[in-house]
mmCIF file of C-alpha atoms and ligand atoms in Angstrom:
data_model
loop_
_atom_site.group_PDB
_atom_site.id
_atom_site.type_symbol
_atom_site.label_atom_id
_atom_site.label_comp_id
_atom_site.label_asym_id
_atom_site.label_seq_id
_atom_site.Cartn_x
_atom_site.Cartn_y
_atom_site.Cartn_z
ATOM 1 C CA UNK A 1 -20.418 14.508 2.911
ATOM 2 C CA UNK A 2 -17.586 15.767 5.063
ATOM 3 C CA UNK A 3 -16.555 14.288 8.349
ATOM 4 C CA UNK A 4 -17.831 10.764 7.690
ATOM 5 C CA UNK A 5 -15.508 9.382 10.231
ATOM 6 C CA UNK A 6 -16.976 6.364 11.889
ATOM 7 C CA UNK A 7 -15.965 3.124 10.272
ATOM 8 C CA UNK A 8 -19.508 1.879 10.615
ATOM 9 C CA UNK A 9 -20.728 4.825 8.565
ATOM 10 C CA UNK A 10 -18.169 4.055 5.905
ATOM 11 C CA UNK A 11 -18.939 0.403 5.541
ATOM 12 C CA UNK A 12 -22.689 1.104 5.502
ATOM 13 C CA UNK A 13 -22.125 3.406 2.571
ATOM 14 C CA UNK A 14 -20.152 0.810 0.752
ATOM 15 C CA UNK A 15 -22.207 -2.327 1.003
ATOM 16 C CA UNK A 16 -25.265 -0.861 -0.713
ATOM 17 C CA UNK A 17 -25.410 -2.430 -4.135
ATOM 18 C CA UNK A 18 -22.842 -4.773 -5.555
ATOM 19 C CA UNK A 19 -21.435 -4.774 -9.024
ATOM 20 C CA UNK A 20 -19.087 -7.346 -10.483
ATOM 21 C CA UNK A 21 -16.191 -5.030 -11.289
ATOM 22 C CA UNK A 22 -14.910 -1.695 -10.011
ATOM 23 C CA UNK A 23 -12.051 -0.024 -11.835
ATOM 24 C CA UNK A 24 -10.268 2.415 -9.545
ATOM 25 C CA UNK A 25 -8.122 5.191 -10.970
ATOM 26 C CA UNK A 26 -6.424 7.848 -8.847
ATOM 27 C CA UNK A 27 -5.359 10.963 -10.659
ATOM 28 C CA UNK A 28 -3.604 14.185 -9.897
ATOM 29 C CA UNK A 29 -3.340 16.892 -12.549
ATOM 30 C CA UNK A 30 -3.925 14.686 -15.569
ATOM 31 C CA UNK A 31 -6.390 16.864 -17.469
ATOM 32 C CA UNK A 32 -5.183 15.924 -20.963
ATOM 33 C CA UNK A 33 -5.289 12.221 -20.149
ATOM 34 C CA UNK A 34 -8.805 12.051 -18.748
ATOM 35 C CA UNK A 35 -10.812 11.969 -21.938
ATOM 36 C CA UNK A 36 -8.664 9.466 -23.894
ATOM 37 C CA UNK A 37 -8.470 7.303 -20.772
ATOM 38 C CA UNK A 38 -12.217 7.354 -20.307
ATOM 39 C CA UNK A 39 -12.938 6.503 -23.940
ATOM 40 C CA UNK A 40 -10.477 3.597 -24.035
ATOM 41 C CA UNK A 41 -11.623 2.232 -20.688
ATOM 42 C CA UNK A 42 -15.279 2.502 -21.625
ATOM 43 C CA UNK A 43 -14.673 0.630 -24.856
ATOM 44 C CA UNK A 44 -12.929 -2.224 -23.045
ATOM 45 C CA UNK A 45 -15.480 -2.468 -20.248
ATOM 46 C CA UNK A 46 -18.463 -2.426 -22.604
ATOM 47 C CA UNK A 47 -16.848 -5.324 -24.466
ATOM 48 C CA UNK A 48 -16.756 -7.399 -21.278
ATOM 49 C CA UNK A 49 -20.507 -7.619 -20.843
ATOM 50 C CA UNK A 50 -20.383 -7.518 -17.069
ATOM 51 C CA UNK A 51 -21.806 -5.231 -14.472
ATOM 52 C CA UNK A 52 -19.158 -2.589 -13.780
ATOM 53 C CA UNK A 53 -18.414 0.842 -12.416
ATOM 54 C CA UNK A 54 -15.485 3.193 -12.856
ATOM 55 C CA UNK A 55 -14.315 5.064 -9.781
ATOM 56 C CA UNK A 56 -11.984 7.967 -10.450
ATOM 57 C CA UNK A 57 -10.391 9.648 -7.467
ATOM 58 C CA UNK A 58 -9.427 13.219 -8.102
ATOM 59 C CA UNK A 59 -6.548 13.556 -5.673
ATOM 60 C CA UNK A 60 -6.827 17.318 -5.237
ATOM 61 C CA UNK A 61 -6.016 18.253 -8.851
ATOM 62 C CA UNK A 62 -5.321 21.917 -9.404
ATOM 63 C CA UNK A 63 -5.861 21.847 -13.172
ATOM 64 C CA UNK A 64 -9.149 21.742 -15.039
ATOM 65 C CA UNK A 65 -9.482 17.983 -14.542
ATOM 66 C CA UNK A 66 -12.454 18.015 -12.213
ATOM 67 C CA UNK A 67 -14.613 19.958 -14.659
ATOM 68 C CA UNK A 68 -13.921 17.300 -17.300
ATOM 69 C CA UNK A 69 -14.725 14.522 -14.846
ATOM 70 C CA UNK A 70 -17.947 16.260 -13.888
ATOM 71 C CA UNK A 71 -19.008 16.504 -17.508
ATOM 72 C CA UNK A 72 -18.191 12.846 -18.132
ATOM 73 C CA UNK A 73 -20.055 11.795 -15.010
ATOM 74 C CA UNK A 74 -23.153 13.694 -16.063
ATOM 75 C CA UNK A 75 -23.208 11.830 -19.351
ATOM 76 C CA UNK A 76 -22.318 8.443 -17.859
ATOM 77 C CA UNK A 77 -23.381 7.497 -14.369
ATOM 78 C CA UNK A 78 -21.237 4.387 -14.406
ATOM 79 C CA UNK A 79 -18.390 6.820 -13.848
ATOM 80 C CA UNK A 80 -18.181 7.738 -10.172
ATOM 81 C CA UNK A 81 -15.953 10.566 -9.086
ATOM 82 C CA UNK A 82 -14.514 10.992 -5.609
ATOM 83 C CA UNK A 83 -12.873 14.360 -5.226
ATOM 84 C CA UNK A 84 -10.458 14.681 -2.338
ATOM 85 C CA UNK A 85 -10.021 17.972 -0.537
ATOM 86 C CA UNK A 86 -6.341 18.270 -1.249
ATOM 87 C CA UNK A 87 -3.541 16.202 -2.706
ATOM 88 C CA UNK A 88 -3.263 13.304 -0.265
ATOM 89 C CA UNK A 89 -1.004 11.153 -2.455
ATOM 90 C CA UNK A 90 -1.590 8.093 -4.576
ATOM 91 C CA UNK A 91 -1.846 5.661 -1.673
ATOM 92 C CA UNK A 92 -4.560 7.644 0.099
ATOM 93 C CA UNK A 93 -6.348 8.067 -3.215
ATOM 94 C CA UNK A 94 -6.339 4.291 -3.690
ATOM 95 C CA UNK A 95 -7.695 3.872 -0.168
ATOM 96 C CA UNK A 96 -10.500 6.318 -0.964
ATOM 97 C CA UNK A 97 -11.248 4.309 -4.085
ATOM 98 C CA UNK A 98 -11.364 1.024 -2.158
ATOM 99 C CA UNK A 99 -13.743 2.522 0.386
ATOM 100 C CA UNK A 100 -16.099 3.736 -2.307
ATOM 101 C CA UNK A 101 -15.979 0.735 -4.608
ATOM 102 C CA UNK A 102 -18.827 -1.749 -4.707
ATOM 103 C CA UNK A 103 -17.237 -4.306 -6.982
ATOM 104 C CA UNK A 104 -16.651 -7.941 -6.126
ATOM 105 C CA UNK A 105 -13.486 -7.553 -8.157
ATOM 106 C CA UNK A 106 -11.378 -4.434 -7.872
ATOM 107 C CA UNK A 107 -8.993 -3.387 -10.620
ATOM 108 C CA UNK A 108 -6.574 -0.501 -10.082
ATOM 109 C CA UNK A 109 -4.662 1.423 -12.713
ATOM 110 C CA UNK A 110 -2.955 4.734 -13.478
ATOM 111 C CA UNK A 111 -4.667 7.597 -15.240
ATOM 112 C CA UNK A 112 -1.785 8.543 -17.489
ATOM 113 C CA UNK A 113 -2.392 5.834 -20.122
ATOM 114 C CA UNK A 114 0.948 4.176 -19.343
ATOM 115 C CA UNK A 115 -1.186 1.146 -18.512
ATOM 116 C CA UNK A 116 -3.507 -0.215 -21.169
ATOM 117 C CA UNK A 117 -7.141 -0.770 -20.151
ATOM 118 C CA UNK A 118 -7.071 -3.472 -22.842
ATOM 119 C CA UNK A 119 -5.178 -5.675 -20.362
ATOM 120 C CA UNK A 120 -8.060 -5.707 -17.867
ATOM 121 C CA UNK A 121 -9.694 -8.804 -19.422
ATOM 122 C CA UNK A 122 -6.415 -10.718 -18.922
ATOM 123 C CA UNK A 123 -6.423 -9.872 -15.225
ATOM 124 C CA UNK A 124 -10.082 -10.811 -14.858
ATOM 125 C CA UNK A 125 -9.452 -14.158 -16.503
ATOM 126 C CA UNK A 126 -6.883 -14.998 -13.824
ATOM 127 C CA UNK A 127 -9.244 -13.908 -11.058
ATOM 128 C CA UNK A 128 -11.920 -16.166 -12.539
ATOM 129 C CA UNK A 129 -9.359 -18.975 -12.404
ATOM 130 C CA UNK A 130 -9.409 -18.514 -8.654
ATOM 131 C CA UNK A 131 -6.523 -16.195 -7.808
ATOM 132 C CA UNK A 132 -7.121 -13.526 -5.153
ATOM 133 C CA UNK A 133 -4.585 -11.049 -6.483
ATOM 134 C CA UNK A 134 -3.408 -10.645 -10.054
ATOM 135 C CA UNK A 135 -0.490 -8.316 -10.546
ATOM 136 C CA UNK A 136 0.497 -6.708 -13.833
ATOM 137 C CA UNK A 137 4.118 -7.096 -14.839
ATOM 138 C CA UNK A 138 5.457 -4.393 -17.140
ATOM 139 C CA UNK A 139 7.824 -6.660 -19.030
ATOM 140 C CA UNK A 140 8.861 -3.878 -21.417
ATOM 141 C CA UNK A 141 8.715 -0.886 -19.174
ATOM 142 C CA UNK A 142 8.899 2.499 -20.899
ATOM 143 C CA UNK A 143 10.441 4.694 -18.246
ATOM 144 C CA UNK A 144 13.946 6.190 -17.923
ATOM 145 C CA UNK A 145 16.480 3.534 -16.897
ATOM 146 C CA UNK A 146 18.643 5.268 -14.312
ATOM 147 C CA UNK A 147 16.020 7.123 -12.340
ATOM 148 C CA UNK A 148 13.148 4.652 -12.572
ATOM 149 C CA UNK A 149 13.862 1.167 -13.887
ATOM 150 C CA UNK A 150 17.116 0.503 -12.056
ATOM 151 C CA UNK A 151 15.872 1.610 -8.618
ATOM 152 C CA UNK A 152 12.717 -0.361 -9.182
ATOM 153 C CA UNK A 153 14.678 -3.525 -10.066
ATOM 154 C CA UNK A 154 16.540 -3.218 -6.770
ATOM 155 C CA UNK A 155 13.330 -2.478 -4.899
ATOM 156 C CA UNK A 156 11.488 -5.443 -6.430
ATOM 157 C CA UNK A 157 14.332 -7.764 -5.483
ATOM 158 C CA UNK A 158 14.484 -6.477 -1.898
ATOM 159 C CA UNK A 159 10.731 -6.496 -1.390
ATOM 160 C CA UNK A 160 10.508 -10.049 -2.701
ATOM 161 C CA UNK A 161 13.323 -11.253 -0.437
ATOM 162 C CA UNK A 162 12.121 -9.458 2.657
ATOM 163 C CA UNK A 163 8.411 -10.174 2.420
ATOM 164 C CA UNK A 164 8.650 -13.609 0.837
ATOM 165 C CA UNK A 165 5.993 -12.596 -1.702
ATOM 166 C CA UNK A 166 7.875 -12.828 -4.984
ATOM 167 C CA UNK A 167 6.721 -10.457 -7.704
ATOM 168 C CA UNK A 168 8.648 -9.017 -10.639
ATOM 169 C CA UNK A 169 6.902 -5.690 -10.587
ATOM 170 C CA UNK A 170 5.541 -4.383 -7.325
ATOM 171 C CA UNK A 171 5.266 -0.871 -8.685
ATOM 172 C CA UNK A 172 2.811 -1.686 -11.481
ATOM 173 C CA UNK A 173 -0.513 -0.051 -10.647
ATOM 174 C CA UNK A 174 -2.468 -2.343 -12.932
ATOM 175 C CA UNK A 175 -3.602 -5.039 -10.538
ATOM 176 C CA UNK A 176 -6.797 -6.917 -9.793
ATOM 177 C CA UNK A 177 -7.982 -7.982 -6.375
ATOM 178 C CA UNK A 178 -10.830 -9.892 -4.924
ATOM 179 C CA UNK A 179 -12.772 -7.497 -2.782
ATOM 180 C CA UNK A 180 -11.908 -9.004 0.623
ATOM 181 C CA UNK A 181 -8.226 -8.491 -0.044
ATOM 182 C CA UNK A 182 -8.395 -4.722 -0.292
ATOM 183 C CA UNK A 183 -11.113 -4.321 2.305
ATOM 184 C CA UNK A 184 -8.798 -5.866 4.887
ATOM 185 C CA UNK A 185 -5.699 -3.817 4.254
ATOM 186 C CA UNK A 186 -5.107 -0.430 5.856
ATOM 187 C CA UNK A 187 -3.029 1.903 3.718
ATOM 188 C CA UNK A 188 -0.786 4.858 4.446
ATOM 189 C CA UNK A 189 2.565 6.253 3.368
ATOM 190 C CA UNK A 190 3.629 4.696 0.079
ATOM 191 C CA UNK A 191 2.092 1.402 1.062
ATOM 192 C CA UNK A 192 -0.220 0.734 -1.877
ATOM 193 C CA UNK A 193 2.494 -1.144 -3.737
ATOM 194 C CA UNK A 194 2.792 -3.521 -0.803
ATOM 195 C CA UNK A 195 -0.837 -4.653 -0.836
ATOM 196 C CA UNK A 196 0.041 -8.160 -2.092
ATOM 197 C CA UNK A 197 2.698 -8.473 0.623
ATOM 198 C CA UNK A 198 0.580 -7.028 3.426
ATOM 199 C CA UNK A 199 -2.418 -9.100 2.407
ATOM 200 C CA UNK A 200 -0.298 -12.246 2.361
ATOM 201 C CA UNK A 201 -1.057 -12.787 6.052
ATOM 202 C CA UNK A 202 -4.591 -13.716 5.030
ATOM 203 C CA UNK A 203 -3.241 -16.544 2.933
ATOM 204 C CA UNK A 204 -3.915 -15.322 -0.581
ATOM 205 C CA UNK A 205 -2.982 -16.728 -3.965
ATOM 206 C CA UNK A 206 -1.162 -14.373 -6.299
ATOM 207 C CA UNK A 207 -0.648 -14.536 -10.061
ATOM 208 C CA UNK A 208 1.385 -12.324 -12.340
ATOM 209 C CA UNK A 209 0.518 -11.493 -15.947
ATOM 210 C CA UNK A 210 2.671 -9.581 -18.431
ATOM 211 C CA UNK A 211 1.010 -6.294 -19.388
ATOM 212 C CA UNK A 212 1.764 -3.556 -21.870
ATOM 213 C CA UNK A 213 3.403 -0.301 -20.853
ATOM 214 C CA UNK A 214 3.667 2.942 -22.774
ATOM 215 C CA UNK A 215 5.632 6.152 -22.355
ATOM 216 C CA UNK A 216 3.700 9.041 -20.873
ATOM 217 C CA UNK A 217 2.150 11.166 -23.609
ATOM 218 C CA UNK A 218 0.633 14.056 -21.670
ATOM 219 C CA UNK A 219 1.509 15.651 -18.369
ATOM 220 C CA UNK A 220 4.507 14.600 -16.342
ATOM 221 C CA UNK A 221 5.393 11.975 -13.774
ATOM 222 C CA UNK A 222 4.681 12.962 -10.198
ATOM 223 C CA UNK A 223 7.627 11.061 -8.817
ATOM 224 C CA UNK A 224 11.417 10.948 -8.930
ATOM 225 C CA UNK A 225 14.218 9.058 -7.252
ATOM 226 C CA UNK A 226 13.174 10.161 -3.761
ATOM 227 C CA UNK A 227 10.265 7.748 -3.873
ATOM 228 C CA UNK A 228 12.659 4.793 -3.877
ATOM 229 C CA UNK A 229 13.953 5.827 -0.476
ATOM 230 C CA UNK A 230 10.440 6.101 0.901
ATOM 231 C CA UNK A 231 9.592 2.722 -0.559
ATOM 232 C CA UNK A 232 12.629 1.121 1.069
ATOM 233 C CA UNK A 233 11.770 2.638 4.455
ATOM 234 C CA UNK A 234 8.203 1.447 4.068
ATOM 235 C CA UNK A 235 9.596 -2.003 3.434
ATOM 236 C CA UNK A 236 10.955 -2.014 6.996
ATOM 237 C CA UNK A 237 7.494 -1.156 8.292
ATOM 238 C CA UNK A 238 5.888 -3.857 6.192
ATOM 239 C CA UNK A 239 8.352 -6.453 7.410
ATOM 240 C CA UNK A 240 7.580 -5.418 10.956
ATOM 241 C CA UNK A 241 3.827 -5.441 10.379
ATOM 242 C CA UNK A 242 4.075 -8.859 8.783
ATOM 243 C CA UNK A 243 5.956 -10.713 11.459
ATOM 244 C CA UNK A 244 6.965 -9.043 14.675
ATOM 245 C CA UNK A 245 4.128 -6.615 15.073
ATOM 246 C CA UNK A 246 1.922 -9.063 16.897
ATOM 247 C CA UNK A 247 4.466 -9.788 19.628
ATOM 248 C CA UNK A 248 7.315 -7.265 19.877
ATOM 249 C CA UNK A 249 8.097 -8.575 23.355
ATOM 250 C CA UNK A 250 9.051 -11.905 21.832
ATOM 251 C CA UNK A 251 11.744 -10.310 19.707
ATOM 252 C CA UNK A 252 13.042 -7.606 22.026
ATOM 253 C CA UNK A 253 12.410 -9.629 25.159
ATOM 254 C CA UNK A 254 14.420 -12.660 24.106
ATOM 255 C CA UNK A 255 17.293 -10.499 22.863
ATOM 256 C CA UNK A 256 17.179 -8.541 26.119
ATOM 257 C CA UNK A 257 17.180 -11.682 28.243
ATOM 258 C CA UNK A 258 20.133 -13.093 26.299
ATOM 259 C CA UNK A 259 22.180 -9.911 26.562
ATOM 260 C CA UNK A 260 21.479 -9.260 30.234
ATOM 261 C CA UNK A 261 22.150 -12.855 31.260
ATOM 262 C CA UNK A 262 25.545 -12.613 29.585
ATOM 263 C CA UNK A 263 26.133 -9.482 31.642
ATOM 264 C CA UNK A 264 25.023 -11.193 34.831
ATOM 265 C CA UNK A 265 27.321 -14.188 34.231
ATOM 266 C CA UNK A 266 30.266 -11.831 33.668
ATOM 267 C CA UNK A 267 29.291 -9.938 36.835
ATOM 268 C CA UNK A 268 29.161 -13.121 38.882
ATOM 269 C CA UNK A 269 32.566 -14.156 37.567
ATOM 270 C CA UNK A 270 34.020 -10.752 38.531
ATOM 271 C CA UNK A 271 32.415 -10.983 41.997
ATOM 272 C CA UNK A 272 34.157 -14.345 42.440
ATOM 273 C CA UNK A 273 37.471 -12.847 41.359
ATOM 274 C CA UNK A 274 37.038 -10.027 43.852
ATOM 275 C CA UNK A 275 35.895 -11.974 46.931
ATOM 276 C CA UNK A 276 37.448 -15.404 46.447
ATOM 277 C CA UNK A 277 40.731 -14.515 44.753
ATOM 278 C CA UNK A 278 40.951 -11.078 46.436
ATOM 279 C CA UNK A 279 41.984 -9.362 43.209
ATOM 280 C CA UNK A 280 41.121 -5.807 42.189
ATOM 281 C CA UNK A 281 38.431 -5.648 39.503
ATOM 282 C CA UNK A 282 37.843 -1.884 39.418
ATOM 283 C CA UNK A 283 40.185 -1.316 36.497
ATOM 284 C CA UNK A 284 39.098 -4.249 34.343
ATOM 285 C CA UNK A 285 37.361 -3.553 30.992
ATOM 286 C CA UNK A 286 35.333 -6.708 31.610
ATOM 287 C CA UNK A 287 33.501 -4.930 34.423
ATOM 288 C CA UNK A 288 32.464 -2.185 32.051
ATOM 289 C CA UNK A 289 31.213 -4.770 29.574
ATOM 290 C CA UNK A 290 29.220 -6.606 32.248
ATOM 291 C CA UNK A 291 27.489 -3.406 33.338
ATOM 292 C CA UNK A 292 26.826 -2.383 29.759
ATOM 293 C CA UNK A 293 25.255 -5.743 28.887
ATOM 294 C CA UNK A 294 22.940 -5.715 31.894
ATOM 295 C CA UNK A 295 21.790 -2.160 31.175
ATOM 296 C CA UNK A 296 21.258 -2.790 27.455
ATOM 297 C CA UNK A 297 19.413 -6.025 28.170
ATOM 298 C CA UNK A 298 17.085 -4.292 30.601
ATOM 299 C CA UNK A 299 16.446 -1.567 28.040
ATOM 300 C CA UNK A 300 15.595 -4.096 25.371
ATOM 301 C CA UNK A 301 13.051 -5.752 27.602
ATOM 302 C CA UNK A 302 11.389 -2.423 28.373
ATOM 303 C CA UNK A 303 11.479 -1.609 24.665
ATOM 304 C CA UNK A 304 9.622 -4.842 23.978
ATOM 305 C CA UNK A 305 6.983 -3.866 26.533
ATOM 306 C CA UNK A 306 6.645 -0.426 24.965
ATOM 307 C CA UNK A 307 6.357 -2.129 21.590
ATOM 308 C CA UNK A 308 3.470 -4.191 22.910
ATOM 309 C CA UNK A 309 1.683 -1.035 24.029
ATOM 310 C CA UNK A 310 2.271 0.670 20.698
ATOM 311 C CA UNK A 311 1.052 -2.328 18.731
ATOM 312 C CA UNK A 312 -2.102 -2.515 20.806
ATOM 313 C CA UNK A 313 -2.775 1.174 20.326
ATOM 314 C CA UNK A 314 -2.137 0.713 16.626
ATOM 315 C CA UNK A 315 -4.571 -2.148 16.276
ATOM 316 C CA UNK A 316 -7.262 -0.261 18.115
ATOM 317 C CA UNK A 317 -6.837 3.000 16.266
ATOM 318 C CA UNK A 318 -6.708 1.815 12.676
ATOM 319 C CA UNK A 319 -10.169 3.175 12.002
ATOM 320 C CA UNK A 320 -8.754 6.639 11.578
ATOM 321 C CA UNK A 321 -9.442 7.854 8.030
ATOM 322 C CA UNK A 322 -6.476 9.032 5.980
ATOM 323 C CA UNK A 323 -8.408 11.268 3.613
ATOM 324 C CA UNK A 324 -11.409 13.556 3.632
ATOM 325 C CA UNK A 325 -13.834 13.584 0.715
ATOM 326 C CA UNK A 326 -14.804 16.962 -0.654
ATOM 327 C CA UNK A 327 -17.489 15.985 -3.099
ATOM 328 C CA UNK A 328 -19.028 12.823 -4.464
ATOM 329 C CA UNK A 329 -20.575 12.587 -7.888
ATOM 330 C CA UNK A 330 -22.937 9.679 -8.184
ATOM 331 C CA UNK A 331 -23.428 6.940 -5.701
ATOM 332 C CA UNK A 332 -19.896 5.619 -5.451
ATOM 333 C CA UNK A 333 -20.843 4.062 -2.174
ATOM 334 C CA UNK A 334 -23.633 6.501 -1.323
ATOM 335 C CA UNK A 335 -23.881 9.623 0.781
ATOM 336 C CA UNK A 336 -25.788 10.259 3.947
ATOM 337 C CA UNK A 337 -28.811 8.298 2.848
HETATM 338 N N1 LIG B 1 -1.183 10.277 -8.619
HETATM 339 C C1 LIG B 1 -2.113 10.630 -7.648
HETATM 340 N N2 LIG B 1 -1.703 11.425 -6.601
HETATM 341 C C2 LIG B 1 -0.406 11.847 -6.479
HETATM 342 C C3 LIG B 1 0.534 11.438 -7.449
HETATM 343 C C4 LIG B 1 0.111 10.650 -8.503
HETATM 344 O O1 LIG B 1 -3.287 10.270 -7.724
HETATM 345 O O2 LIG B 1 -0.110 12.542 -5.515
HETATM 346 C C5 LIG B 1 -1.624 9.438 -9.760
HETATM 347 C C6 LIG B 1 -1.223 9.987 -11.113
HETATM 348 O O3 LIG B 1 -2.157 10.936 -11.577
HETATM 349 C C7 LIG B 1 -1.220 8.729 -11.949
HETATM 350 C C8 LIG B 1 -0.735 7.677 -10.965
HETATM 351 O O4 LIG B 1 -0.973 8.212 -9.675
HETATM 352 O O5 LIG B 1 -2.529 8.386 -12.377
HETATM 353 C C9 LIG B 1 0.739 7.345 -11.164
HETATM 354 O O6 LIG B 1 1.500 8.516 -11.153
HETATM 355 P P1 LIG B 1 2.701 8.775 -12.157
HETATM 356 O O7 LIG B 1 2.299 8.423 -13.542
HETATM 357 O O8 LIG B 1 3.177 10.158 -11.929
HETATM 358 O O9 LIG B 1 3.781 7.755 -11.629
HETATM 359 P P2 LIG B 1 4.791 6.893 -12.516
HETATM 360 O O10 LIG B 1 3.989 6.191 -13.578
HETATM 361 O O11 LIG B 1 5.735 7.892 -13.096
HETATM 362 O O12 LIG B 1 5.406 5.964 -11.526
HETATM 363 MG MG1 LIG B 2 2.798 6.965 -14.912
#
C-alpha cells in the first residue's frame, strides 16, 4: 500500500465504485470518542436511506484508537479506515480522506462529538437544492472565549474580507461538498478551512446552515492560540493563490516599471541640471532617490520573473502527495488491485 505516488494510481483507486455519500472524519488520539461517534453517526446515516460510506482517517494516533477502529470495521464494512503513518495534521488527514472517498457528496466533521452527526441531513438538503458547498455555522459555539472564539471572530472577518467569500464560520469542520469541489483543491498547511475560498475560482455556490455545537466531553483539543497565527499567514497564501498566482509578473512588473520610470525621470532631470545649468548634483539627496528607485524597480521586475518561474514549478509539481498511508481497512478507494 505504501509509496502509491503517481496521481494516476491514486485516481484509479478512487473512481472504482461510487456511493452517494462519504462522511470523512479525521482523528488523532480520540479513543474515548470513537465508539459514541460511530454509534451516533451510524444511526443518522441509516435513517437517511441512501448509499453511504464512512471514512475515518487515523492521523497517526498513539492511543488505543486504531484497535477500536479495526474492531468496528470488522463488524461494519461501511466503515473504512485510513491509517496514516504518523501525525500529519488535520489538513493532510482531510486530504487523505478526500482521496479515498467515493461519494458524490462529501461531508466532513470532527471526531470529538463537538459536531452533531444529526445535522448531516440539513447539509444534504441544501446540496440537493443545488449548492456546491454547504458550510456549518456554529451559532452557539461552546469553546473558551478568549483563546478560541475571539480569535476566530477576527479570523472569519479577515478571511471574508480578503477572499471575498463571506462565511460566518470558516473553522467549522462540519461541511458538505459536491465531489468535484474537493477533488480539485490541493491542500497543505492549515488550508482545509479555506476550501470554500480556494474552490471559489471554479465558480461555486455556497450556503451556510446553523448547526449545533457541544463542549468536548472526552480527550482534549489539539490546538491553541498559535493556530490563529498560522491561519492568518495561510490567508496571505490563499489570497496570492486566488488572484496573483497566475501572473506575478503583472503585479511586480507594473510596480517595478512605475518605480523605475520615476527614477529615470528624476535622473534625466538631474542630468539636465548638471549639463545645461552647470550645477553640482553630487551632494543632492534627489540623486540618491533616483538611483534607489531605478534599482528597486529593476529588482521588482526580476522578482516578477522569478515569481513566474515559481508559479510554473508549483503548478507542475502539485501531484506530490502530502501523506503516506500505512494501512487500509476495507476498500476505501481500493488497494493495488
Ligand atoms: N485532528 C487530527 N489531526 C491533528 C489534530 C486534530 O486529525 O493533528 C482531529 C481531531 O481528532 C478532531 C479534529 O481534528 O477530530 C478537530 O480537532 P480538535 O477538536 O482538537 O480542534 P478544535 O475543535 O478544538 O478546534
Ligand atoms: Mg473539537
